[in-house]
Tab-separated table of C-alpha atoms and ligand atoms in Angstrom:
chain	number	residue	atom	x	y	z
A	1	MET	CA	-41.574	-188.009	84.837
A	2	ARG	CA	-39.330	-190.393	86.004
A	3	THR	CA	-37.705	-193.298	84.922
A	4	GLN	CA	-34.829	-196.102	85.618
A	5	VAL	CA	-32.291	-195.430	82.620
A	6	ALA	CA	-33.159	-192.814	80.227
A	7	ILE	CA	-32.042	-193.667	76.681
A	8	ILE	CA	-30.978	-191.549	74.180
A	9	GLY	CA	-31.489	-192.639	70.764
A	10	SER	CA	-33.705	-195.274	68.851
A	11	GLY	CA	-31.061	-196.850	67.119
A	12	PRO	CA	-30.382	-200.254	67.517
A	13	SER	CA	-28.753	-200.087	70.430
A	14	GLY	CA	-31.017	-197.929	72.452
A	15	LEU	CA	-33.590	-199.959	71.178
A	16	LEU	CA	-31.463	-203.452	72.254
A	17	LEU	CA	-31.210	-201.989	75.844
A	18	GLY	CA	-34.272	-201.216	76.205
A	19	GLN	CA	-35.737	-204.561	75.551
A	20	LEU	CA	-33.059	-206.190	77.589
A	21	LEU	CA	-33.982	-203.802	80.694
A	22	ALA	CA	-37.861	-204.756	80.216
A	23	THR	CA	-36.880	-208.689	80.270
A	24	ILE	CA	-35.551	-207.837	83.975
A	25	GLY	CA	-38.395	-205.561	84.908
A	26	VAL	CA	-36.017	-202.148	84.473
A	27	GLU	CA	-38.156	-199.153	83.126
A	28	THR	CA	-37.189	-197.344	80.388
A	29	ILE	CA	-37.957	-193.870	78.262
A	30	ILE	CA	-36.473	-193.255	74.711
A	31	LEU	CA	-35.874	-189.996	73.577
A	32	GLU	CA	-35.627	-189.594	69.373
A	33	ARG	CA	-34.367	-186.802	67.716
A	34	SER	CA	-35.886	-188.343	64.419
A	35	SER	CA	-39.075	-189.563	63.241
A	36	ARG	CA	-39.733	-193.258	63.503
A	37	GLU	CA	-40.194	-193.625	59.544
A	38	HIS	CA	-36.784	-192.176	59.568
A	39	VAL	CA	-35.186	-194.003	61.176
A	40	LEU	CA	-36.710	-197.451	60.246
A	41	GLY	CA	-35.689	-195.745	56.776
A	42	ARG	CA	-31.733	-195.752	57.182
A	43	VAL	CA	-30.117	-198.410	55.439
A	44	ARG	CA	-26.874	-199.393	57.036
A	45	ALA	CA	-25.931	-202.469	57.821
A	46	GLY	CA	-26.233	-206.276	57.378
A	47	VAL	CA	-24.615	-208.727	58.763
A	48	LEU	CA	-24.590	-209.595	62.254
A	49	GLU	CA	-22.414	-212.160	64.569
A	50	GLN	CA	-23.889	-215.120	66.491
A	51	GLY	CA	-23.508	-213.060	69.712
A	52	THR	CA	-25.600	-210.425	68.408
A	53	VAL	CA	-27.895	-212.704	67.056
A	54	ASP	CA	-28.144	-214.543	70.421
A	55	LEU	CA	-28.603	-211.225	72.432
A	56	LEU	CA	-31.481	-210.671	70.223
A	57	GLY	CA	-32.932	-213.504	70.927
A	58	GLU	CA	-32.549	-213.064	74.715
A	59	ALA	CA	-34.177	-209.709	74.266
A	60	GLY	CA	-37.513	-211.400	72.828
A	61	ALA	CA	-36.691	-209.880	69.321
A	62	ALA	CA	-35.504	-212.661	66.805
A	63	ASP	CA	-37.849	-215.025	65.820
A	64	ARG	CA	-38.441	-213.287	62.248
A	65	LEU	CA	-34.561	-213.234	62.273
A	66	HIS	CA	-34.225	-216.983	63.148
A	67	ALA	CA	-36.777	-217.107	60.169
A	68	GLN	CA	-36.139	-214.905	57.312
A	69	GLY	CA	-31.877	-214.356	58.156
A	70	LEU	CA	-29.459	-216.359	56.345
A	71	LEU	CA	-26.378	-218.500	57.820
A	72	HIS	CA	-23.386	-217.514	55.920
A	73	ALA	CA	-20.491	-219.898	56.663
A	74	GLY	CA	-17.859	-217.997	54.356
A	75	ILE	CA	-16.781	-215.428	51.973
A	76	SER	CA	-14.588	-214.428	49.335
A	77	LEU	CA	-11.998	-211.860	48.484
A	78	ALA	CA	-11.749	-211.390	45.063
A	79	PHE	CA	-8.131	-209.961	43.483
A	80	ASP	CA	-6.001	-211.145	40.731
A	81	GLY	CA	-9.079	-211.651	38.818
A	82	ARG	CA	-10.247	-215.113	40.541
A	83	LEU	CA	-12.868	-215.436	43.823
A	84	HIS	CA	-10.282	-217.026	46.722
A	85	ARG	CA	-12.754	-218.364	49.142
A	86	ILE	CA	-12.496	-218.117	52.981
A	87	ASP	CA	-14.347	-220.819	54.474
A	88	MET	CA	-15.169	-219.190	57.973
A	89	THR	CA	-16.931	-222.193	59.361
A	90	ALA	CA	-14.762	-225.011	59.010
A	91	LEU	CA	-12.006	-221.964	60.424
A	92	THR	CA	-13.697	-221.718	63.605
A	93	GLY	CA	-14.848	-224.778	64.593
A	94	GLY	CA	-18.397	-224.214	63.200
A	95	LYS	CA	-19.382	-220.562	63.779
A	96	HIS	CA	-21.137	-218.488	61.112
A	97	VAL	CA	-22.334	-215.342	60.425
A	98	THR	CA	-26.375	-214.184	60.095
A	99	VAL	CA	-27.549	-211.763	57.127
A	100	TYR	CA	-30.226	-209.233	58.301
A	101	GLY	CA	-30.714	-206.035	57.300
A	102	GLN	CA	-30.387	-203.315	60.249
A	103	THR	CA	-33.697	-201.968	59.055
A	104	GLU	CA	-35.071	-205.201	59.849
A	105	VAL	CA	-33.301	-206.093	63.354
A	106	THR	CA	-34.894	-201.559	64.170
A	107	LEU	CA	-38.013	-202.901	63.172
A	108	ASP	CA	-38.142	-206.256	65.192
A	109	LEU	CA	-37.265	-204.431	68.264
A	110	MET	CA	-39.308	-201.448	67.831
A	111	GLN	CA	-42.731	-203.690	67.363
A	112	LYS	CA	-41.441	-205.659	70.603
A	113	ARG	CA	-41.003	-202.057	72.830
A	114	GLU	CA	-44.200	-200.817	71.059
A	115	ALA	CA	-46.474	-204.035	72.056
A	116	ALA	CA	-45.162	-204.137	76.047
A	117	GLY	CA	-46.537	-200.452	75.815
A	118	LEU	CA	-43.222	-198.758	76.382
A	119	THR	CA	-42.479	-195.415	75.808
A	120	THR	CA	-40.393	-193.763	73.060
A	121	VAL	CA	-40.681	-190.227	72.332
A	122	PHE	CA	-39.816	-189.233	68.300
A	123	GLU	CA	-39.260	-186.138	67.229
A	124	THR	CA	-37.100	-184.276	70.420
A	125	SER	CA	-35.409	-181.546	70.054
A	126	ASN	CA	-32.692	-179.786	72.583
A	127	VAL	CA	-31.970	-183.230	74.677
A	128	ALA	CA	-29.669	-182.170	77.320
A	129	LEU	CA	-27.877	-184.263	79.748
A	130	HIS	CA	-27.758	-182.996	83.471
A	131	ASP	CA	-26.164	-183.523	86.820
A	132	PHE	CA	-25.146	-187.175	85.709
A	133	ASP	CA	-22.385	-186.376	87.958
A	134	GLY	CA	-24.354	-186.784	91.140
A	135	ALA	CA	-26.320	-188.160	92.523
A	136	ALA	CA	-30.014	-187.166	90.808
A	137	PRO	CA	-29.286	-187.382	87.134
A	138	PHE	CA	-31.964	-186.060	84.597
A	139	VAL	CA	-32.590	-185.317	81.105
A	140	THR	CA	-34.496	-182.589	79.759
A	141	TYR	CA	-35.951	-182.032	75.938
A	142	ALA	CA	-38.254	-179.845	73.836
A	143	LYS	CA	-40.961	-181.899	72.046
A	144	ASP	CA	-44.329	-179.957	70.559
A	145	GLY	CA	-43.415	-176.444	71.656
A	146	ALA	CA	-42.841	-177.585	75.214
A	147	THR	CA	-40.179	-178.592	78.072
A	148	HIS	CA	-40.306	-182.025	79.116
A	149	ARG	CA	-38.171	-183.256	82.329
A	150	ILE	CA	-36.685	-186.704	83.032
A	151	ASP	CA	-35.181	-187.887	86.282
A	152	CYS	CA	-33.494	-191.092	85.861
A	153	ASP	CA	-30.889	-193.322	87.656
A	154	PHE	CA	-28.962	-193.452	84.609
A	155	ILE	CA	-28.179	-192.098	81.427
A	156	ALA	CA	-27.205	-194.152	78.287
A	157	GLY	CA	-25.469	-192.571	75.712
A	158	CYS	CA	-26.931	-194.582	72.361
A	159	ASP	CA	-27.488	-191.483	70.257
A	160	GLY	CA	-24.612	-192.134	67.736
A	161	TYR	CA	-21.538	-190.048	66.180
A	162	HIS	CA	-23.659	-187.285	65.812
A	163	GLY	CA	-25.613	-187.265	68.686
A	164	VAL	CA	-25.652	-185.248	72.345
A	165	SER	CA	-24.246	-187.235	75.083
A	166	ARG	CA	-20.729	-187.852	74.171
A	167	ARG	CA	-20.432	-183.768	73.379
A	168	SER	CA	-22.261	-183.905	76.888
A	169	ALA	CA	-18.993	-185.600	78.716
A	170	PRO	CA	-17.274	-182.755	80.992
A	171	GLU	CA	-14.324	-180.675	79.533
A	172	GLY	CA	-11.104	-182.782	79.129
A	173	ALA	CA	-12.535	-185.705	80.717
A	174	LEU	CA	-12.173	-187.736	76.828
A	175	LYS	CA	-9.625	-188.552	74.192
A	176	THR	CA	-10.511	-189.216	71.326
A	177	PHE	CA	-8.417	-191.185	68.878
A	178	GLU	CA	-9.431	-190.436	64.715
A	179	ARG	CA	-8.566	-191.908	61.296
A	180	GLN	CA	-10.181	-190.348	58.263
A	181	TYR	CA	-9.973	-192.029	54.646
A	182	PRO	CA	-9.695	-190.328	51.737
A	183	PHE	CA	-12.713	-191.972	50.119
A	184	GLY	CA	-16.307	-193.601	50.864
A	185	TRP	CA	-18.883	-196.206	49.714
A	186	LEU	CA	-21.519	-195.628	47.415
A	187	GLY	CA	-24.173	-197.922	47.994
A	188	VAL	CA	-27.201	-199.664	46.436
A	189	LEU	CA	-30.213	-201.274	47.502
A	190	ALA	CA	-31.938	-203.552	44.239
A	191	GLU	CA	-34.658	-206.187	44.035
A	192	VAL	CA	-32.365	-208.545	42.035
A	193	PRO	CA	-31.021	-211.520	43.167
A	194	PRO	CA	-27.222	-211.451	44.419
A	195	ALA	CA	-24.094	-212.232	42.357
A	196	ASP	CA	-22.772	-214.842	44.920
A	197	HIS	CA	-24.638	-217.036	47.508
A	198	GLU	CA	-22.023	-215.568	49.939
A	199	LEU	CA	-20.423	-211.730	50.245
A	200	VAL	CA	-18.054	-210.873	47.897
A	201	TYR	CA	-14.839	-208.531	49.189
A	202	ALA	CA	-13.173	-207.004	45.564
A	203	ASN	CA	-9.881	-205.596	45.703
A	204	HIS	CA	-9.266	-203.887	42.165
A	205	GLN	CA	-6.703	-201.226	41.001
A	206	ARG	CA	-9.956	-199.578	40.095
A	207	GLY	CA	-11.100	-199.168	44.078
A	208	PHE	CA	-12.708	-201.490	46.152
A	209	ALA	CA	-16.649	-203.058	45.720
A	210	LEU	CA	-18.136	-205.251	47.641
A	211	CYS	CA	-21.212	-208.080	46.545
A	212	SER	CA	-23.527	-207.784	50.101
A	213	MET	CA	-27.481	-208.865	49.806
A	214	ARG	CA	-30.708	-208.422	52.127
A	215	SER	CA	-32.497	-211.709	50.822
A	216	PRO	CA	-32.162	-214.179	47.917
A	217	GLN	CA	-34.432	-211.370	45.526
A	218	ARG	CA	-32.327	-207.929	47.049
A	219	SER	CA	-28.996	-207.179	46.557
A	220	ARG	CA	-26.921	-204.700	48.774
A	221	TYR	CA	-23.778	-203.751	46.440
A	222	TYR	CA	-20.744	-200.914	46.887
A	223	VAL	CA	-17.951	-199.485	45.229
A	224	GLN	CA	-15.793	-197.027	46.746
A	225	VAL	CA	-15.931	-193.330	45.730
A	226	PRO	CA	-13.819	-190.568	46.720
A	227	ALA	CA	-14.937	-188.959	49.790
A	228	ASP	CA	-16.251	-185.959	47.895
A	229	GLU	CA	-18.152	-187.791	45.926
A	230	ARG	CA	-21.629	-186.673	44.872
A	231	VAL	CA	-24.360	-189.351	44.634
A	232	GLU	CA	-25.983	-187.213	41.967
A	233	ALA	CA	-23.304	-187.822	39.606
A	234	TRP	CA	-23.992	-191.686	39.705
A	235	SER	CA	-26.802	-193.092	37.149
A	236	ASP	CA	-27.780	-197.020	37.773
A	237	GLU	CA	-26.270	-197.638	34.347
A	238	ARG	CA	-22.866	-195.554	35.471
A	239	PHE	CA	-23.035	-197.874	39.361
A	240	TRP	CA	-23.548	-201.292	37.177
A	241	ASP	CA	-20.370	-200.603	35.012
A	242	GLU	CA	-18.123	-199.586	37.447
A	243	LEU	CA	-19.004	-202.351	39.871
A	244	ARG	CA	-18.579	-205.233	36.976
A	245	ARG	CA	-15.134	-203.758	36.072
A	246	ARG	CA	-14.157	-204.321	39.562
A	247	LEU	CA	-14.690	-207.803	40.167
A	248	PRO	CA	-13.685	-211.139	38.439
A	249	PRO	CA	-15.078	-211.648	35.225
A	250	GLN	CA	-17.388	-215.409	36.311
A	251	THR	CA	-18.811	-212.492	38.876
A	252	ALA	CA	-19.308	-209.683	36.909
A	253	ALA	CA	-21.450	-212.006	34.699
A	254	ALA	CA	-23.372	-213.848	37.721
A	255	VAL	CA	-24.601	-209.550	38.283
A	256	THR	CA	-28.212	-208.806	37.481
A	257	THR	CA	-28.597	-205.368	37.137
A	258	GLY	CA	-32.394	-203.643	37.829
A	259	PRO	CA	-33.482	-200.248	39.225
A	260	SER	CA	-32.239	-199.351	42.568
A	261	PHE	CA	-34.224	-198.002	45.021
A	262	GLU	CA	-31.701	-196.788	47.522
A	263	LYS	CA	-28.722	-194.904	46.714
A	264	SER	CA	-26.120	-193.272	49.393
A	265	ILE	CA	-22.606	-192.423	50.136
A	266	ALA	CA	-21.577	-193.197	53.277
A	267	PRO	CA	-17.740	-191.576	54.262
A	268	LEU	CA	-14.996	-194.049	55.950
A	269	ARG	CA	-13.671	-193.040	59.376
A	270	SER	CA	-12.578	-194.876	62.583
A	271	PHE	CA	-13.061	-192.720	65.862
A	272	VAL	CA	-13.015	-194.119	69.226
A	273	ALA	CA	-13.552	-191.947	72.396
A	274	GLU	CA	-12.078	-193.229	75.664
A	275	PRO	CA	-13.547	-193.156	78.410
A	276	MET	CA	-17.681	-194.656	78.488
A	277	ARG	CA	-18.802	-193.668	81.459
A	278	PHE	CA	-18.822	-190.171	83.107
A	279	GLY	CA	-20.451	-191.102	86.217
A	280	TRP	CA	-23.573	-192.331	85.711
A	281	LEU	CA	-23.798	-191.528	81.382
A	282	PHE	CA	-22.632	-194.471	79.907
A	283	LEU	CA	-21.642	-193.990	76.048
A	284	VAL	CA	-22.687	-197.321	73.919
A	285	GLY	CA	-22.603	-197.822	70.522
A	286	ASP	CA	-21.495	-195.341	67.508
A	287	ALA	CA	-21.588	-192.958	70.421
A	288	ALA	CA	-18.468	-193.834	71.257
A	289	HIS	CA	-16.651	-194.796	68.211
A	290	ILE	CA	-16.805	-195.863	64.550
A	291	VAL	CA	-15.220	-198.206	62.517
A	292	PRO	CA	-15.035	-198.286	58.805
A	293	PRO	CA	-18.079	-201.297	57.418
A	294	THR	CA	-15.328	-203.364	55.655
A	295	GLY	CA	-15.394	-205.218	58.668
A	296	ALA	CA	-19.095	-205.651	59.142
A	297	LYS	CA	-18.082	-204.609	62.808
A	298	GLY	CA	-19.845	-201.576	63.756
A	299	LEU	CA	-23.547	-202.663	64.678
A	300	ASN	CA	-22.131	-205.829	65.907
A	301	LEU	CA	-19.931	-203.551	68.850
A	302	ALA	CA	-23.045	-201.623	69.324
A	303	ALA	CA	-24.506	-204.543	70.479
A	304	SER	CA	-21.196	-205.713	72.729
A	305	ASP	CA	-21.638	-202.199	74.461
A	306	VAL	CA	-25.109	-203.485	75.073
A	307	ARG	CA	-24.474	-206.415	76.350
A	308	TYR	CA	-21.853	-205.277	79.191
A	309	LEU	CA	-23.733	-202.570	80.242
A	310	PHE	CA	-26.924	-204.627	80.399
A	311	ALA	CA	-24.899	-206.943	82.917
A	312	GLY	CA	-23.769	-204.053	85.107
A	313	LEU	CA	-26.944	-202.965	84.862
A	314	ARG	CA	-29.088	-205.968	86.096
A	315	GLU	CA	-25.930	-206.224	88.838
A	316	PHE	CA	-26.738	-203.031	90.048
A	317	TYR	CA	-30.976	-203.655	90.343
A	318	ARG	CA	-30.729	-206.995	91.616
A	319	ASP	CA	-27.217	-207.486	93.757
A	320	LYS	CA	-26.672	-203.536	94.353
A	321	SER	CA	-23.401	-204.183	93.568
A	322	GLU	CA	-21.580	-201.422	91.152
A	323	ALA	CA	-19.179	-203.204	89.928
A	324	GLY	CA	-19.965	-204.397	86.635
A	325	LEU	CA	-20.708	-200.488	85.832
A	326	ASP	CA	-17.324	-200.150	87.402
A	327	ALA	CA	-16.029	-202.358	84.896
A	328	TYR	CA	-18.090	-201.102	81.857
A	329	SER	CA	-15.916	-199.242	79.761
A	330	ALA	CA	-12.454	-200.998	80.257
A	331	LYS	CA	-14.554	-204.064	79.136
A	332	ALA	CA	-15.942	-202.713	76.485
A	333	LEU	CA	-13.247	-200.762	75.098
A	334	ALA	CA	-10.852	-203.936	75.345
A	335	ARG	CA	-13.372	-205.430	72.516
A	336	VAL	CA	-13.971	-201.872	71.082
A	337	TRP	CA	-10.104	-201.285	70.143
A	338	LYS	CA	-9.870	-205.222	69.068
A	339	ALA	CA	-12.678	-204.907	66.128
A	340	VAL	CA	-11.334	-201.056	65.284
A	341	ARG	CA	-8.218	-202.801	64.183
A	342	PHE	CA	-9.443	-205.620	62.204
A	343	SER	CA	-11.763	-203.096	60.498
A	344	TRP	CA	-8.555	-200.886	59.790
A	345	TRP	CA	-6.899	-204.018	58.295
A	346	MET	CA	-9.628	-205.342	56.226
A	347	THR	CA	-9.782	-202.226	54.697
A	348	SER	CA	-6.108	-200.928	54.245
A	349	MET	CA	-6.267	-204.772	52.598
A	350	LEU	CA	-9.099	-204.387	50.359
A	351	HIS	CA	-9.197	-200.674	49.064
A	352	TYR	CA	-7.307	-197.920	46.736
A	353	PHE	CA	-5.344	-195.715	48.412
A	354	PRO	CA	-4.180	-193.197	45.710
A	355	GLU	CA	-1.039	-192.093	48.048
A	356	ALA	CA	0.459	-195.230	48.393
A	357	GLY	CA	1.434	-195.483	44.691
A	358	GLU	CA	3.022	-199.285	43.535
A	359	PHE	CA	4.256	-199.933	46.310
A	360	GLY	CA	1.305	-200.164	48.283
A	361	GLN	CA	-0.271	-202.228	45.536
A	362	ARG	CA	1.733	-204.533	45.265
A	363	ILE	CA	2.148	-204.996	49.549
A	364	GLN	CA	-1.587	-205.498	49.007
A	365	GLU	CA	-1.576	-208.229	46.620
A	366	ALA	CA	1.285	-210.255	48.661
A	367	GLU	CA	-1.089	-209.902	51.769
A	368	LEU	CA	-3.828	-211.003	49.877
A	369	ASP	CA	-1.875	-214.032	48.569
A	370	TYR	CA	-0.622	-215.147	51.600
A	371	LEU	CA	-3.858	-214.329	53.305
A	372	VAL	CA	-5.616	-217.113	51.140
A	373	HIS	CA	-3.044	-219.441	51.266
A	374	SER	CA	-2.286	-219.953	54.472
A	375	LYS	CA	-4.229	-221.553	57.768
A	376	ALA	CA	-3.162	-219.389	60.193
A	377	ALA	CA	-3.759	-216.016	58.271
A	378	SER	CA	-6.706	-217.035	56.821
A	379	THR	CA	-7.718	-218.399	60.552
A	380	ALA	CA	-7.271	-214.782	61.934
A	381	LEU	CA	-9.696	-212.949	59.654
A	382	ALA	CA	-12.468	-215.514	59.943
A	383	GLU	CA	-12.152	-215.711	63.942
A	384	ASN	CA	-12.206	-211.774	63.744
A	385	TYR	CA	-14.947	-211.727	60.693
A	386	VAL	CA	-17.436	-214.499	62.878
A	387	GLY	CA	-16.350	-212.110	66.418
A	388	LEU	CA	-14.564	-212.268	68.889
A	389	PRO	CA	-15.658	-213.837	72.263
A	390	TYR	CA	-16.715	-211.525	74.565
B	1	RFL	P1	-26.975	-195.262	65.439
B	1	RFL	O1	-28.237	-196.343	64.410
B	1	RFL	O2	-26.482	-193.906	64.590
B	1	RFL	O3	-28.359	-194.664	66.440
B	1	RFL	C1	-28.585	-193.555	67.156
B	1	RFL	C2	-29.934	-192.618	66.959
B	1	RFL	O4	-29.920	-191.591	68.081
B	1	RFL	C3	-30.310	-190.579	67.378
B	1	RFL	N1	-30.085	-189.497	68.121
B	1	RFL	C4	-30.357	-188.404	68.871
B	1	RFL	N2	-31.821	-188.912	69.379
B	1	RFL	C5	-31.918	-188.174	70.485
B	1	RFL	N3	-31.156	-186.492	70.330
B	1	RFL	C6	-29.879	-186.349	69.798
B	1	RFL	N4	-29.203	-185.072	70.303
B	1	RFL	C7	-29.662	-187.283	68.903
B	1	RFL	N5	-28.731	-187.470	68.155
B	1	RFL	C8	-28.847	-188.585	67.401
B	1	RFL	C9	-30.607	-190.945	65.793
B	1	RFL	O5	-31.431	-190.102	65.367
B	1	RFL	C10	-30.550	-192.262	65.606
B	1	RFL	O6	-31.512	-193.047	65.322
B	1	RFL	O7	-26.446	-195.762	66.243
B	1	RFL	P2	-26.285	-197.098	67.457
B	1	RFL	O8	-27.436	-197.590	67.883
B	1	RFL	O9	-24.986	-196.910	68.118
B	1	RFL	O10	-26.502	-198.301	66.277
B	1	RFL	C11	-24.824	-198.023	64.990
B	1	RFL	C12	-24.940	-198.969	64.244
B	1	RFL	O11	-26.333	-198.132	63.303
B	1	RFL	C13	-23.949	-198.706	63.198
B	1	RFL	O12	-22.585	-198.930	63.767
B	1	RFL	C14	-23.830	-199.664	62.231
B	1	RFL	O13	-24.932	-199.059	60.796
B	1	RFL	C15	-23.004	-199.885	61.271
B	1	RFL	N6	-22.631	-200.512	59.249
B	1	RFL	C16	-22.165	-201.761	59.461
B	1	RFL	N7	-22.261	-202.580	60.906
B	1	RFL	C17	-22.505	-203.916	61.100
B	1	RFL	O14	-22.246	-204.362	62.152
B	1	RFL	N8	-21.942	-204.447	59.845
B	1	RFL	C18	-22.416	-203.950	58.627
B	1	RFL	O15	-22.302	-205.237	57.791
B	1	RFL	C19	-22.337	-202.545	59.085
B	1	RFL	N9	-22.789	-201.975	57.742
B	1	RFL	C20	-22.456	-199.911	58.361
B	1	RFL	C21	-22.636	-200.438	57.026
B	1	RFL	C22	-22.832	-198.177	58.411
B	1	RFL	C23	-22.947	-197.972	57.364
B	1	RFL	N10	-22.936	-196.386	57.258
B	1	RFL	C24	-24.429	-195.927	56.760
B	1	RFL	C25	-22.320	-195.401	57.496
B	1	RFL	C26	-23.301	-199.830	56.209
B	1	RFL	C27	-23.164	-198.511	56.230
B	1	RFL	C28	-22.941	-198.316	54.379
B	2	PHB	C1	-24.105	-204.487	54.164
B	2	PHB	O1	-24.705	-205.850	53.676
B	2	PHB	O2	-24.306	-203.795	54.305
B	2	PHB	C2	-22.494	-204.868	54.418
B	2	PHB	C3	-22.501	-206.014	54.094
B	2	PHB	C4	-20.550	-206.254	54.871
B	2	PHB	C5	-19.888	-205.416	55.134
B	2	PHB	C6	-20.812	-203.732	55.072
B	2	PHB	C7	-21.991	-203.941	54.983
B	2	PHB	O3	-18.568	-205.722	55.628
């Protein structure tokens, strides 16, 4: 088989890149390790920057997003027993974020791809990347007991943190930066109306909590738990009790409880791999970087990588210029590090750090108090949360 761009991974970055390339007539094949059902069943991000929404529109995959996504003009920070609203729209000259689940983004992109008759091979194993330093890259994989080969111009490594692409970088070519946090997020989805009309990020002595949503009838909540916590230790009842203890009284009283239909724990880490290009192999999204979810940036960074890589590939195929591809890694990383910084800052300010002691806690309280009373500080938060310019 031959294609122009071989894409590894059918998460949001691989699917979005595939759809954008389809709009300019560039052929792709996507290789995915998991099944279609598994990919669509993963519950993850919920907040989209305007730039991400625009890019999905450019890919022709934003009709349902425009119909069902919830436009949010602010978020609330909860501490000191009450809510402090950050009016993001007022502070950023009219910008919003859109609440729309990553599961839905993935479904929309997959359906678009299927309708166009483009190839995605699910349940592949032993994906291996070859000769991307030379003129004739190719990818091999196993499926149904046979080995297959795809020759291509470029390989896009969109296969997430645990994928094969980053690990295929030449010995010694990769520099990585990492920070592990001593906690994770226990998340619950339930078919109940949200506690607040906007997201609530809560700092509490018992640990961080987040009230989010997927729709006016579906809530997504998280509580900070120790890194080694087991999800089996959390009945629904225990979860709802712990969540409400961490929220201001008025918000706790507004929580509607109900049976959860998804419950999982995600570890928190910051990770960056540099550079994001090795010959004709490009790393995209979680394959190159991970941020803790506190800033709602992971999926949005994946989309901004896709934007830069798409621009480079378009320049290559249309204008026969490699300039955009040469600039990809540096451009993507400049935006990545700003989101890494923002996500680390939000995480540091809002979580309980056992080792920081009472001093650390007072510093957090002072920072939050300053933040919500200073227009300059609130503006900095708002600008980053709605998404920095490309
Ligand atoms: P993905 O989604 O991990 O997709 C990678 C795909 O590659 C496949 N794969 C392979 N395929 C073939 N061969 C191999 N060897 C392969 N290895 C892996 C995988 O099966 C998978 O299908 O990466 P992508 O596309 O870069 O997308 C990144 C986003 O998924 C991620 O950044 C976000 O989910 C992060 N995130 C959030 N981001 C936001 O922007 N806003 C949020 O509100 C937000 N909330 C979150 C989050 C992530 C969370 N978790 C679970 C870590 C909340 C949580 C709890
Ligand atoms: C979510 O709804 O899953 C969500 C929202 C905001 C975040 C992280 C996750 O910062």
